[in-house]
PDB file of C-alpha atoms in Angstrom:
ATOM      1  CA  UNK A   1      19.048 -57.142  23.406  1.00 52.00           C
ATOM      2  CA  UNK A   2      19.005 -57.368  19.621  1.00 48.00           C
ATOM      3  CA  UNK A   3      16.720 -54.346  19.458  1.00 51.00           C
ATOM      4  CA  UNK A   4      19.037 -52.340  21.763  1.00 50.00           C
ATOM      5  CA  UNK A   5      22.065 -53.305  19.659  1.00 49.00           C
ATOM      6  CA  UNK A   6      20.250 -52.236  16.507  1.00 48.00           C
ATOM      7  CA  UNK A   7      19.345 -48.875  18.066  1.00 51.00           C
ATOM      8  CA  UNK A   8      22.920 -48.310  19.258  1.00 53.00           C
ATOM      9  CA  UNK A   9      24.258 -49.197  15.834  1.00 59.00           C
ATOM     10  CA  UNK A  10      21.854 -46.726  14.219  1.00 56.00           C
ATOM     11  CA  UNK A  11      23.000 -43.903  16.508  1.00 63.00           C
ATOM     12  CA  UNK A  12      26.639 -44.695  15.797  1.00 57.00           C
ATOM     13  CA  UNK A  13      25.999 -44.689  12.030  1.00 55.00           C
ATOM     14  CA  UNK A  14      24.306 -41.275  12.336  1.00 54.00           C
ATOM     15  CA  UNK A  15      27.279 -39.861  14.255  1.00 56.00           C
ATOM     16  CA  UNK A  16      29.692 -41.237  11.658  1.00 49.00           C
ATOM     17  CA  UNK A  17      27.631 -39.735   8.847  1.00 53.00           C
ATOM     18  CA  UNK A  18      27.702 -36.309  10.511  1.00 51.00           C
ATOM     19  CA  UNK A  19      31.466 -36.525  11.130  1.00 47.00           C
ATOM     20  CA  UNK A  20      32.156 -37.566   7.522  1.00 40.00           C
ATOM     21  CA  UNK A  21      29.951 -34.770   6.216  1.00 43.00           C
ATOM     22  CA  UNK A  22      31.803 -32.201   8.329  1.00 42.00           C
ATOM     23  CA  UNK A  23      35.168 -33.546   7.170  1.00 46.00           C
ATOM     24  CA  UNK A  24      34.141 -33.409   3.515  1.00 44.00           C
ATOM     25  CA  UNK A  25      32.763 -29.884   3.961  1.00 43.00           C
ATOM     26  CA  UNK A  26      35.969 -28.808   5.703  1.00 46.00           C
ATOM     27  CA  UNK A  27      38.167 -30.225   2.945  1.00 48.00           C
ATOM     28  CA  UNK A  28      35.992 -28.630   0.239  1.00 41.00           C
ATOM     29  CA  UNK A  29      36.073 -25.264   2.010  1.00 47.00           C
ATOM     30  CA  UNK A  30      39.824 -25.443   2.555  1.00 47.00           C
ATOM     31  CA  UNK A  31      40.825 -26.487  -0.964  1.00 47.00           C
ATOM     32  CA  UNK A  32      38.232 -25.164  -3.373  1.00 57.00           C
ATOM     33  CA  UNK A  33      35.587 -22.591  -2.427  1.00 66.00           C
ATOM     34  CA  UNK A  34      34.867 -20.730   0.798  1.00 83.00           C
ATOM     35  CA  UNK A  35      31.489 -19.072   1.392  1.00 88.00           C
ATOM     36  CA  UNK A  36      31.661 -15.406   2.313  1.00 90.00           C
ATOM     37  CA  UNK A  37      28.827 -13.134   3.438  1.00 91.00           C
ATOM     38  CA  UNK A  38      29.368  -9.406   2.896  1.00 93.00           C
ATOM     39  CA  UNK A  39      28.917  -7.754   6.324  1.00 92.00           C
ATOM     40  CA  UNK A  40      29.726  -4.093   5.555  1.00 94.00           C
ATOM     41  CA  UNK A  41      29.415  -1.467   2.848  1.00 94.00           C
ATOM     42  CA  UNK A  42      33.117  -0.916   2.157  1.00 96.00           C
ATOM     43  CA  UNK A  43      32.870  -2.425  -1.355  1.00 97.00           C
ATOM     44  CA  UNK A  44      29.642  -0.776  -2.562  1.00 97.00           C
ATOM     45  CA  UNK A  45      28.407  -0.835  -5.193  1.00 95.00           C
ATOM     46  CA  UNK A  46      30.468  -3.773  -6.445  1.00 97.00           C
ATOM     47  CA  UNK A  47      29.371  -5.726  -3.368  1.00 97.00           C
ATOM     48  CA  UNK A  48      26.381  -4.877  -1.193  1.00 96.00           C
ATOM     49  CA  UNK A  49      25.700  -5.813   2.401  1.00 95.00           C
ATOM     50  CA  UNK A  50      23.985  -9.193   2.274  1.00 94.00           C
ATOM     51  CA  UNK A  51      25.674 -10.467  -0.894  1.00 96.00           C
ATOM     52  CA  UNK A  52      26.676 -14.118  -0.533  1.00 94.00           C
ATOM     53  CA  UNK A  53      29.538 -15.424  -2.631  1.00 93.00           C
ATOM     54  CA  UNK A  54      31.991 -18.273  -2.915  1.00 90.00           C
ATOM     55  CA  UNK A  55      35.678 -17.381  -2.851  1.00 93.00           C
ATOM     56  CA  UNK A  56      37.877 -19.236  -5.346  1.00 93.00           C
ATOM     57  CA  UNK A  57      40.709 -20.604  -3.195  1.00 92.00           C
ATOM     58  CA  UNK A  58      42.480 -22.275  -6.120  1.00 92.00           C
ATOM     59  CA  UNK A  59      43.308 -18.926  -7.742  1.00 93.00           C
ATOM     60  CA  UNK A  60      46.440 -18.141  -5.707  1.00 95.00           C
ATOM     61  CA  UNK A  61      47.393 -21.502  -4.244  1.00 93.00           C
ATOM     62  CA  UNK A  62      47.374 -22.372  -0.558  1.00 91.00           C
ATOM     63  CA  UNK A  63      48.838 -21.195   2.736  1.00 92.00           C
ATOM     64  CA  UNK A  64      47.893 -21.425   6.406  1.00 92.00           C
ATOM     65  CA  UNK A  65      45.244 -18.744   5.715  1.00 90.00           C
ATOM     66  CA  UNK A  66      43.440 -21.188   3.412  1.00 88.00           C
ATOM     67  CA  UNK A  67      42.178 -23.084   6.445  1.00 87.00           C
ATOM     68  CA  UNK A  68      38.774 -21.752   7.514  1.00 81.00           C
ATOM     69  CA  UNK A  69      38.233 -20.071  10.863  1.00 76.00           C
ATOM     70  CA  UNK A  70      35.168 -21.001  12.896  1.00 71.00           C
ATOM     71  CA  UNK A  71      33.985 -18.100  15.028  1.00 66.00           C
ATOM     72  CA  UNK A  72      30.602 -18.115  16.781  1.00 64.00           C
ATOM     73  CA  UNK A  73      30.813 -15.418  19.441  1.00 67.00           C
ATOM     74  CA  UNK A  74      27.424 -16.214  20.969  1.00 73.00           C
ATOM     75  CA  UNK A  75      28.603 -19.620  22.148  1.00 72.00           C
ATOM     76  CA  UNK A  76      32.225 -18.643  22.739  1.00 71.00           C
ATOM     77  CA  UNK A  77      33.562 -20.671  19.791  1.00 68.00           C
ATOM     78  CA  UNK A  78      36.730 -19.220  18.285  1.00 73.00           C
ATOM     79  CA  UNK A  79      38.787 -21.660  16.239  1.00 77.00           C
ATOM     80  CA  UNK A  80      41.242 -19.634  14.198  1.00 81.00           C
ATOM     81  CA  UNK A  81      42.819 -20.725  10.916  1.00 81.00           C
ATOM     82  CA  UNK A  82      46.220 -20.401  12.533  1.00 83.00           C
ATOM     83  CA  UNK A  83      45.144 -22.772  15.326  1.00 81.00           C
ATOM     84  CA  UNK A  84      44.461 -25.468  12.736  1.00 80.00           C
ATOM     85  CA  UNK A  85      47.031 -24.764  10.044  1.00 85.00           C
ATOM     86  CA  UNK A  86      49.690 -22.729  11.803  1.00 80.00           C
ATOM     87  CA  UNK A  87      52.173 -25.456  10.856  1.00 84.00           C
ATOM     88  CA  UNK A  88      51.854 -24.228   7.245  1.00 84.00           C
ATOM     89  CA  UNK A  89      53.171 -20.741   8.051  1.00 86.00           C
ATOM     90  CA  UNK A  90      56.407 -20.118   6.205  1.00 82.00           C
ATOM     91  CA  UNK A  91      59.358 -17.926   7.064  1.00 83.00           C
ATOM     92  CA  UNK A  92      59.662 -16.833   3.437  1.00 89.00           C
ATOM     93  CA  UNK A  93      55.986 -15.742   2.982  1.00 91.00           C
ATOM     94  CA  UNK A  94      55.370 -18.418   0.341  1.00 87.00           C
ATOM     95  CA  UNK A  95      52.418 -20.535  -0.801  1.00 91.00           C
ATOM     96  CA  UNK A  96      51.844 -24.049  -2.125  1.00 89.00           C
ATOM     97  CA  UNK A  97      51.071 -23.983  -5.871  1.00 88.00           C
ATOM     98  CA  UNK A  98      51.144 -20.204  -5.570  1.00 84.00           C
ATOM     99  CA  UNK A  99      49.536 -18.049  -8.248  1.00 89.00           C
ATOM    100  CA  UNK A 100      50.053 -14.324  -8.723  1.00 93.00           C
ATOM    101  CA  UNK A 101      47.051 -12.051  -8.121  1.00 97.00           C
ATOM    102  CA  UNK A 102      46.220  -9.450 -10.773  1.00 97.00           C
ATOM    103  CA  UNK A 103      45.747  -5.766 -10.108  1.00 98.00           C
ATOM    104  CA  UNK A 104      42.031  -5.081  -9.752  1.00 98.00           C
ATOM    105  CA  UNK A 105      41.111  -8.522  -8.383  1.00 98.00           C
ATOM    106  CA  UNK A 106      38.554  -8.510  -5.572  1.00 98.00           C
ATOM    107  CA  UNK A 107      40.215 -10.628  -2.906  1.00 97.00           C
ATOM    108  CA  UNK A 108      39.383 -12.055   0.499  1.00 96.00           C
ATOM    109  CA  UNK A 109      42.424 -11.956   2.759  1.00 96.00           C
ATOM    110  CA  UNK A 110      43.308 -12.485   6.387  1.00 94.00           C
ATOM    111  CA  UNK A 111      43.973  -9.268   8.307  1.00 94.00           C
ATOM    112  CA  UNK A 112      47.678  -9.321   9.295  1.00 92.00           C
ATOM    113  CA  UNK A 113      46.915  -8.411  12.925  1.00 92.00           C
ATOM    114  CA  UNK A 114      43.357  -9.379  13.887  1.00 90.00           C
ATOM    115  CA  UNK A 115      43.158 -12.506  11.729  1.00 89.00           C
ATOM    116  CA  UNK A 116      39.653 -11.545  10.554  1.00 90.00           C
ATOM    117  CA  UNK A 117      38.639 -12.038   6.930  1.00 93.00           C
ATOM    118  CA  UNK A 118      38.489  -8.850   4.836  1.00 96.00           C
ATOM    119  CA  UNK A 119      37.414  -8.312   1.226  1.00 97.00           C
ATOM    120  CA  UNK A 120      38.891  -5.448  -0.827  1.00 98.00           C
ATOM    121  CA  UNK A 121      40.198  -4.636  -4.282  1.00 98.00           C
ATOM    122  CA  UNK A 122      43.890  -5.189  -5.041  1.00 98.00           C
ATOM    123  CA  UNK A 123      45.377  -1.831  -6.048  1.00 98.00           C
ATOM    124  CA  UNK A 124      49.106  -2.152  -5.417  1.00 98.00           C
ATOM    125  CA  UNK A 125      51.568  -4.907  -6.322  1.00 98.00           C
ATOM    126  CA  UNK A 126      55.015  -5.396  -4.784  1.00 98.00           C
ATOM    127  CA  UNK A 127      57.249  -2.430  -5.618  1.00 98.00           C
ATOM    128  CA  UNK A 128      54.380  -0.100  -6.598  1.00 98.00           C
ATOM    129  CA  UNK A 129      54.213   3.469  -5.338  1.00 98.00           C
ATOM    130  CA  UNK A 130      50.676   4.541  -4.437  1.00 98.00           C
ATOM    131  CA  UNK A 131      49.280   7.851  -3.293  1.00 98.00           C
ATOM    132  CA  UNK A 132      45.786   9.350  -3.075  1.00 97.00           C
ATOM    133  CA  UNK A 133      45.364  13.030  -3.977  1.00 97.00           C
ATOM    134  CA  UNK A 134      41.955  14.690  -3.845  1.00 95.00           C
ATOM    135  CA  UNK A 135      40.344  11.252  -3.898  1.00 95.00           C
ATOM    136  CA  UNK A 136      42.212  10.075  -7.008  1.00 97.00           C
ATOM    137  CA  UNK A 137      44.693   7.205  -6.911  1.00 98.00           C
ATOM    138  CA  UNK A 138      48.188   8.030  -8.192  1.00 98.00           C
ATOM    139  CA  UNK A 139      49.870   4.801  -9.264  1.00 98.00           C
ATOM    140  CA  UNK A 140      53.600   4.924  -9.894  1.00 98.00           C
ATOM    141  CA  UNK A 141      53.360   8.654 -10.569  1.00 97.00           C
ATOM    142  CA  UNK A 142      50.396   8.432 -12.978  1.00 98.00           C
ATOM    143  CA  UNK A 143      46.809   9.310 -11.997  1.00 98.00           C
ATOM    144  CA  UNK A 144      44.360   6.421 -12.407  1.00 98.00           C
ATOM    145  CA  UNK A 145      41.607   7.757 -14.715  1.00 98.00           C
ATOM    146  CA  UNK A 146      38.175   8.418 -13.194  1.00 97.00           C
ATOM    147  CA  UNK A 147      35.044   9.124 -15.225  1.00 97.00           C
ATOM    148  CA  UNK A 148      31.909  10.556 -13.554  1.00 97.00           C
ATOM    149  CA  UNK A 149      29.006   8.106 -13.835  1.00 97.00           C
ATOM    150  CA  UNK A 150      26.012   9.639 -12.133  1.00 97.00           C
ATOM    151  CA  UNK A 151      24.788   8.956  -8.627  1.00 97.00           C
ATOM    152  CA  UNK A 152      24.460   5.782  -6.556  1.00 97.00           C
ATOM    153  CA  UNK A 153      21.259   5.816  -4.480  1.00 96.00           C
ATOM    154  CA  UNK A 154      19.969   3.652  -1.662  1.00 95.00           C
ATOM    155  CA  UNK A 155      17.472   4.005   1.160  1.00 93.00           C
ATOM    156  CA  UNK A 156      18.764   5.313   4.460  1.00 94.00           C
ATOM    157  CA  UNK A 157      17.759   2.364   6.601  1.00 93.00           C
ATOM    158  CA  UNK A 158      19.420  -0.374   8.688  1.00 92.00           C
ATOM    159  CA  UNK A 159      21.097  -2.943   6.451  1.00 91.00           C
ATOM    160  CA  UNK A 160      22.045  -6.570   7.066  1.00 88.00           C
ATOM    161  CA  UNK A 161      22.256  -8.492  10.354  1.00 87.00           C
ATOM    162  CA  UNK A 162      24.358  -5.733  11.932  1.00 86.00           C
ATOM    163  CA  UNK A 163      21.712  -3.125  11.008  1.00 89.00           C
ATOM    164  CA  UNK A 164      24.263  -0.670   9.629  1.00 90.00           C
ATOM    165  CA  UNK A 165      23.034   2.680   8.321  1.00 92.00           C
ATOM    166  CA  UNK A 166      24.734   3.963   5.139  1.00 94.00           C
ATOM    167  CA  UNK A 167      26.729   7.171   5.030  1.00 93.00           C
ATOM    168  CA  UNK A 168      25.455   9.723   2.509  1.00 95.00           C
ATOM    169  CA  UNK A 169      27.040  12.461   0.422  1.00 95.00           C
ATOM    170  CA  UNK A 170      23.812  14.491   0.511  1.00 94.00           C
ATOM    171  CA  UNK A 171      24.157  15.115   4.250  1.00 85.00           C
ATOM    172  CA  UNK A 172      22.409  13.445   7.159  1.00 88.00           C
ATOM    173  CA  UNK A 173      19.382  11.655   5.740  1.00 91.00           C
ATOM    174  CA  UNK A 174      16.447  10.602   7.874  1.00 92.00           C
ATOM    175  CA  UNK A 175      15.215   7.029   8.132  1.00 92.00           C
ATOM    176  CA  UNK A 176      13.660   5.966   4.834  1.00 90.00           C
ATOM    177  CA  UNK A 177      15.131   8.925   2.935  1.00 94.00           C
ATOM    178  CA  UNK A 178      17.168   8.687  -0.251  1.00 96.00           C
ATOM    179  CA  UNK A 179      20.904   8.384   0.432  1.00 96.00           C
ATOM    180  CA  UNK A 180      23.138   9.514  -2.437  1.00 97.00           C
ATOM    181  CA  UNK A 181      26.817   9.092  -3.317  1.00 97.00           C
ATOM    182  CA  UNK A 182      28.697  10.257  -6.410  1.00 97.00           C
ATOM    183  CA  UNK A 183      29.717   7.371  -8.659  1.00 98.00           C
ATOM    184  CA  UNK A 184      32.859   7.295 -10.792  1.00 98.00           C
ATOM    185  CA  UNK A 185      34.246   4.655 -13.138  1.00 98.00           C
ATOM    186  CA  UNK A 186      37.900   3.981 -12.346  1.00 98.00           C
ATOM    187  CA  UNK A 187      40.124   2.195 -14.875  1.00 98.00           C
ATOM    188  CA  UNK A 188      43.449   0.604 -13.931  1.00 98.00           C
ATOM    189  CA  UNK A 189      46.444   0.374 -16.318  1.00 97.00           C
ATOM    190  CA  UNK A 190      45.618  -3.269 -17.122  1.00 97.00           C
ATOM    191  CA  UNK A 191      42.127  -2.268 -18.322  1.00 97.00           C
ATOM    192  CA  UNK A 192      40.139  -3.402 -15.276  1.00 97.00           C
ATOM    193  CA  UNK A 193      37.231  -0.983 -14.713  1.00 97.00           C
ATOM    194  CA  UNK A 194      34.836  -0.740 -11.770  1.00 98.00           C
ATOM    195  CA  UNK A 195      32.686   1.773  -9.909  1.00 97.00           C
ATOM    196  CA  UNK A 196      33.950   3.752  -6.923  1.00 98.00           C
ATOM    197  CA  UNK A 197      31.806   5.916  -4.646  1.00 98.00           C
ATOM    198  CA  UNK A 198      32.473   9.264  -2.995  1.00 96.00           C
ATOM    199  CA  UNK A 199      30.830  10.507   0.199  1.00 95.00           C
ATOM    200  CA  UNK A 200      32.794  13.675   0.969  1.00 91.00           C
ATOM    201  CA  UNK A 201      36.168  15.194   1.735  1.00 91.00           C
ATOM    202  CA  UNK A 202      38.150  13.433   4.454  1.00 90.00           C
ATOM    203  CA  UNK A 203      41.696  12.634   5.467  1.00 89.00           C
ATOM    204  CA  UNK A 204      41.988   9.448   3.420  1.00 91.00           C
ATOM    205  CA  UNK A 205      41.405  11.477   0.216  1.00 95.00           C
ATOM    206  CA  UNK A 206      44.957  12.821   0.543  1.00 96.00           C
ATOM    207  CA  UNK A 207      47.767  10.557   1.666  1.00 96.00           C
ATOM    208  CA  UNK A 208      51.499  10.244   1.579  1.00 96.00           C
ATOM    209  CA  UNK A 209      53.257   7.923  -0.856  1.00 98.00           C
ATOM    210  CA  UNK A 210      53.120   4.222  -0.024  1.00 98.00           C
ATOM    211  CA  UNK A 211      55.806   1.935  -1.429  1.00 98.00           C
ATOM    212  CA  UNK A 212      54.539  -1.645  -1.381  1.00 98.00           C
ATOM    213  CA  UNK A 213      57.182  -4.024   0.058  1.00 98.00           C
ATOM    214  CA  UNK A 214      58.266  -7.174  -1.723  1.00 97.00           C
ATOM    215  CA  UNK A 215      55.864 -10.045  -1.079  1.00 96.00           C
ATOM    216  CA  UNK A 216      53.060  -7.708   0.031  1.00 98.00           C
ATOM    217  CA  UNK A 217      49.968  -6.092  -1.488  1.00 98.00           C
ATOM    218  CA  UNK A 218      47.984  -2.871  -1.128  1.00 98.00           C
ATOM    219  CA  UNK A 219      44.181  -3.007  -0.921  1.00 98.00           C
ATOM    220  CA  UNK A 220      41.408  -0.413  -1.081  1.00 98.00           C
ATOM    221  CA  UNK A 221      37.623  -0.548  -0.838  1.00 97.00           C
ATOM    222  CA  UNK A 222      35.468   0.698  -3.732  1.00 98.00           C
ATOM    223  CA  UNK A 223      33.354   2.733  -1.289  1.00 97.00           C
ATOM    224  CA  UNK A 224      36.419   4.855  -0.716  1.00 96.00           C
ATOM    225  CA  UNK A 225      35.212   7.033   2.154  1.00 95.00           C
ATOM    226  CA  UNK A 226      33.745   4.105   4.072  1.00 94.00           C
ATOM    227  CA  UNK A 227      36.588   1.594   3.982  1.00 95.00           C
ATOM    228  CA  UNK A 228      39.282   0.601   6.453  1.00 93.00           C
ATOM    229  CA  UNK A 229      42.064  -0.550   4.155  1.00 96.00           C
ATOM    230  CA  UNK A 230      45.771  -0.287   3.318  1.00 97.00           C
ATOM    231  CA  UNK A 231      45.702   3.513   3.454  1.00 96.00           C
ATOM    232  CA  UNK A 232      45.782   3.215   7.242  1.00 94.00           C
ATOM    233  CA  UNK A 233      48.789   1.378   8.755  1.00 94.00           C
ATOM    234  CA  UNK A 234      48.289  -1.571  11.068  1.00 94.00           C
ATOM    235  CA  UNK A 235      49.724   0.419  13.965  1.00 91.00           C
ATOM    236  CA  UNK A 236      46.780   2.814  13.629  1.00 90.00           C
ATOM    237  CA  UNK A 237      44.149   0.069  13.375  1.00 88.00           C
ATOM    238  CA  UNK A 238      44.074  -0.236   9.594  1.00 93.00           C
ATOM    239  CA  UNK A 239      45.012  -3.005   7.180  1.00 97.00           C
ATOM    240  CA  UNK A 240      48.406  -1.775   6.004  1.00 97.00           C
ATOM    241  CA  UNK A 241      50.392  -3.992   3.648  1.00 98.00           C
ATOM    242  CA  UNK A 242      49.066  -7.555   3.333  1.00 98.00           C
ATOM    243  CA  UNK A 243      51.569 -10.462   3.059  1.00 97.00           C
ATOM    244  CA  UNK A 244      51.240 -12.854   0.126  1.00 97.00           C
ATOM    245  CA  UNK A 245      50.537 -15.811   2.418  1.00 96.00           C
ATOM    246  CA  UNK A 246      47.539 -13.980   3.930  1.00 96.00           C
ATOM    247  CA  UNK A 247      45.569 -14.103   0.678  1.00 97.00           C
ATOM    248  CA  UNK A 248      42.620 -16.478   0.889  1.00 95.00           C
ATOM    249  CA  UNK A 249      41.041 -16.351  -2.548  1.00 95.00           C
ATOM    250  CA  UNK A 250      39.426 -14.383  -5.356  1.00 96.00           C
ATOM    251  CA  UNK A 251      35.777 -13.339  -5.385  1.00 95.00           C
ATOM    252  CA  UNK A 252      34.425 -14.277  -8.810  1.00 92.00           C
ATOM    253  CA  UNK A 253      30.636 -14.411  -8.573  1.00 93.00           C
ATOM    254  CA  UNK A 254      27.774 -13.463  -6.255  1.00 95.00           C
ATOM    255  CA  UNK A 255      25.597 -16.525  -5.731  1.00 93.00           C
ATOM    256  CA  UNK A 256      22.791 -15.004  -3.668  1.00 93.00           C
ATOM    257  CA  UNK A 257      21.841 -11.658  -2.160  1.00 95.00           C
ATOM    258  CA  UNK A 258      19.472 -10.534   0.582  1.00 93.00           C
ATOM    259  CA  UNK A 259      18.866  -6.964   1.768  1.00 90.00           C
ATOM    260  CA  UNK A 260      17.276  -8.060   5.051  1.00 86.00           C
ATOM    261  CA  UNK A 261      18.446  -9.255   8.435  1.00 85.00           C
ATOM    262  CA  UNK A 262      18.301 -12.895   7.368  1.00 82.00           C
ATOM    263  CA  UNK A 263      18.583 -14.842   4.134  1.00 78.00           C
ATOM    264  CA  UNK A 264      15.296 -16.505   5.147  1.00 83.00           C
ATOM    265  CA  UNK A 265      13.394 -13.227   4.624  1.00 86.00           C
ATOM    266  CA  UNK A 266      12.541 -14.014   0.992  1.00 87.00           C
ATOM    267  CA  UNK A 267      10.818 -10.667   0.471  1.00 90.00           C
ATOM    268  CA  UNK A 268      14.215  -8.956   0.850  1.00 90.00           C
ATOM    269  CA  UNK A 269      16.007 -11.064  -1.771  1.00 92.00           C
ATOM    270  CA  UNK A 270      17.735  -9.191  -4.600  1.00 93.00           C
ATOM    271  CA  UNK A 271      16.994 -11.462  -7.535  1.00 93.00           C
ATOM    272  CA  UNK A 272      18.919  -9.255  -9.972  1.00 94.00           C
ATOM    273  CA  UNK A 273      22.160 -10.039  -8.108  1.00 95.00           C
ATOM    274  CA  UNK A 274      21.897 -13.845  -8.143  1.00 95.00           C
ATOM    275  CA  UNK A 275      24.886 -15.377 -10.017  1.00 93.00           C
ATOM    276  CA  UNK A 276      26.228 -11.913 -10.859  1.00 94.00           C
ATOM    277  CA  UNK A 277      29.919 -11.743 -11.808  1.00 93.00           C
ATOM    278  CA  UNK A 278      32.209  -9.684  -9.544  1.00 94.00           C
ATOM    279  CA  UNK A 279      34.144  -7.162 -11.653  1.00 89.00           C
TER     280      UNK A 279
END
């Protein structure tokens, strides 16, 4: 009997340890840093498919979107942030200990319709007027300067767990061929500079004028021709304007990067991207 009691006690202690560990991890992820794996190429070359980073959730304070979602489609698990922290949603689009994001920040936010996490660059603040003409951003009537900076190259091959093939400016490229995109350095009025890529002429290179509503933000991907962002309204399947309370956090630094299907494939690791700052 004593041996059975000891065994039962050991199992119970193991269960408690696991529960405590999950609680601590959940609190840490909710309040401080949330891991984020880059699944698509919309932010190349700032962020590549397979980059792994921690999102600083203290940067802008907290809202219901700060609670992590847990989605594992293979087993039918879909616990949304709103399911857990919907009680934090506010009628006035506010945050707890709210901080103001800066133009040019790379931010993870909750899509206003689907609830999925997106990562893009903040281009428009409340009240801004934004337009794109011939691929150049016009901010409050003034073109945002772009400086040609050579060519971004990558192999035309499946990338990441989703096995996505890159789009190329130099036409359809066969498997294993060299995929090229024009690179430009874009500099915002506050001095933030970063690379943007061009693939070709398309509808999103010329838009109407967007006026960002109060309490909302306008986002764009750095890989301009391969990004679903605020240039497309939510009614048409895009991101549209993002409410303040939907911000999750700021991407500050890449911790790890893998070009393969799994982070366990060590031969695909990109050592030059470990601990790289996100600009």
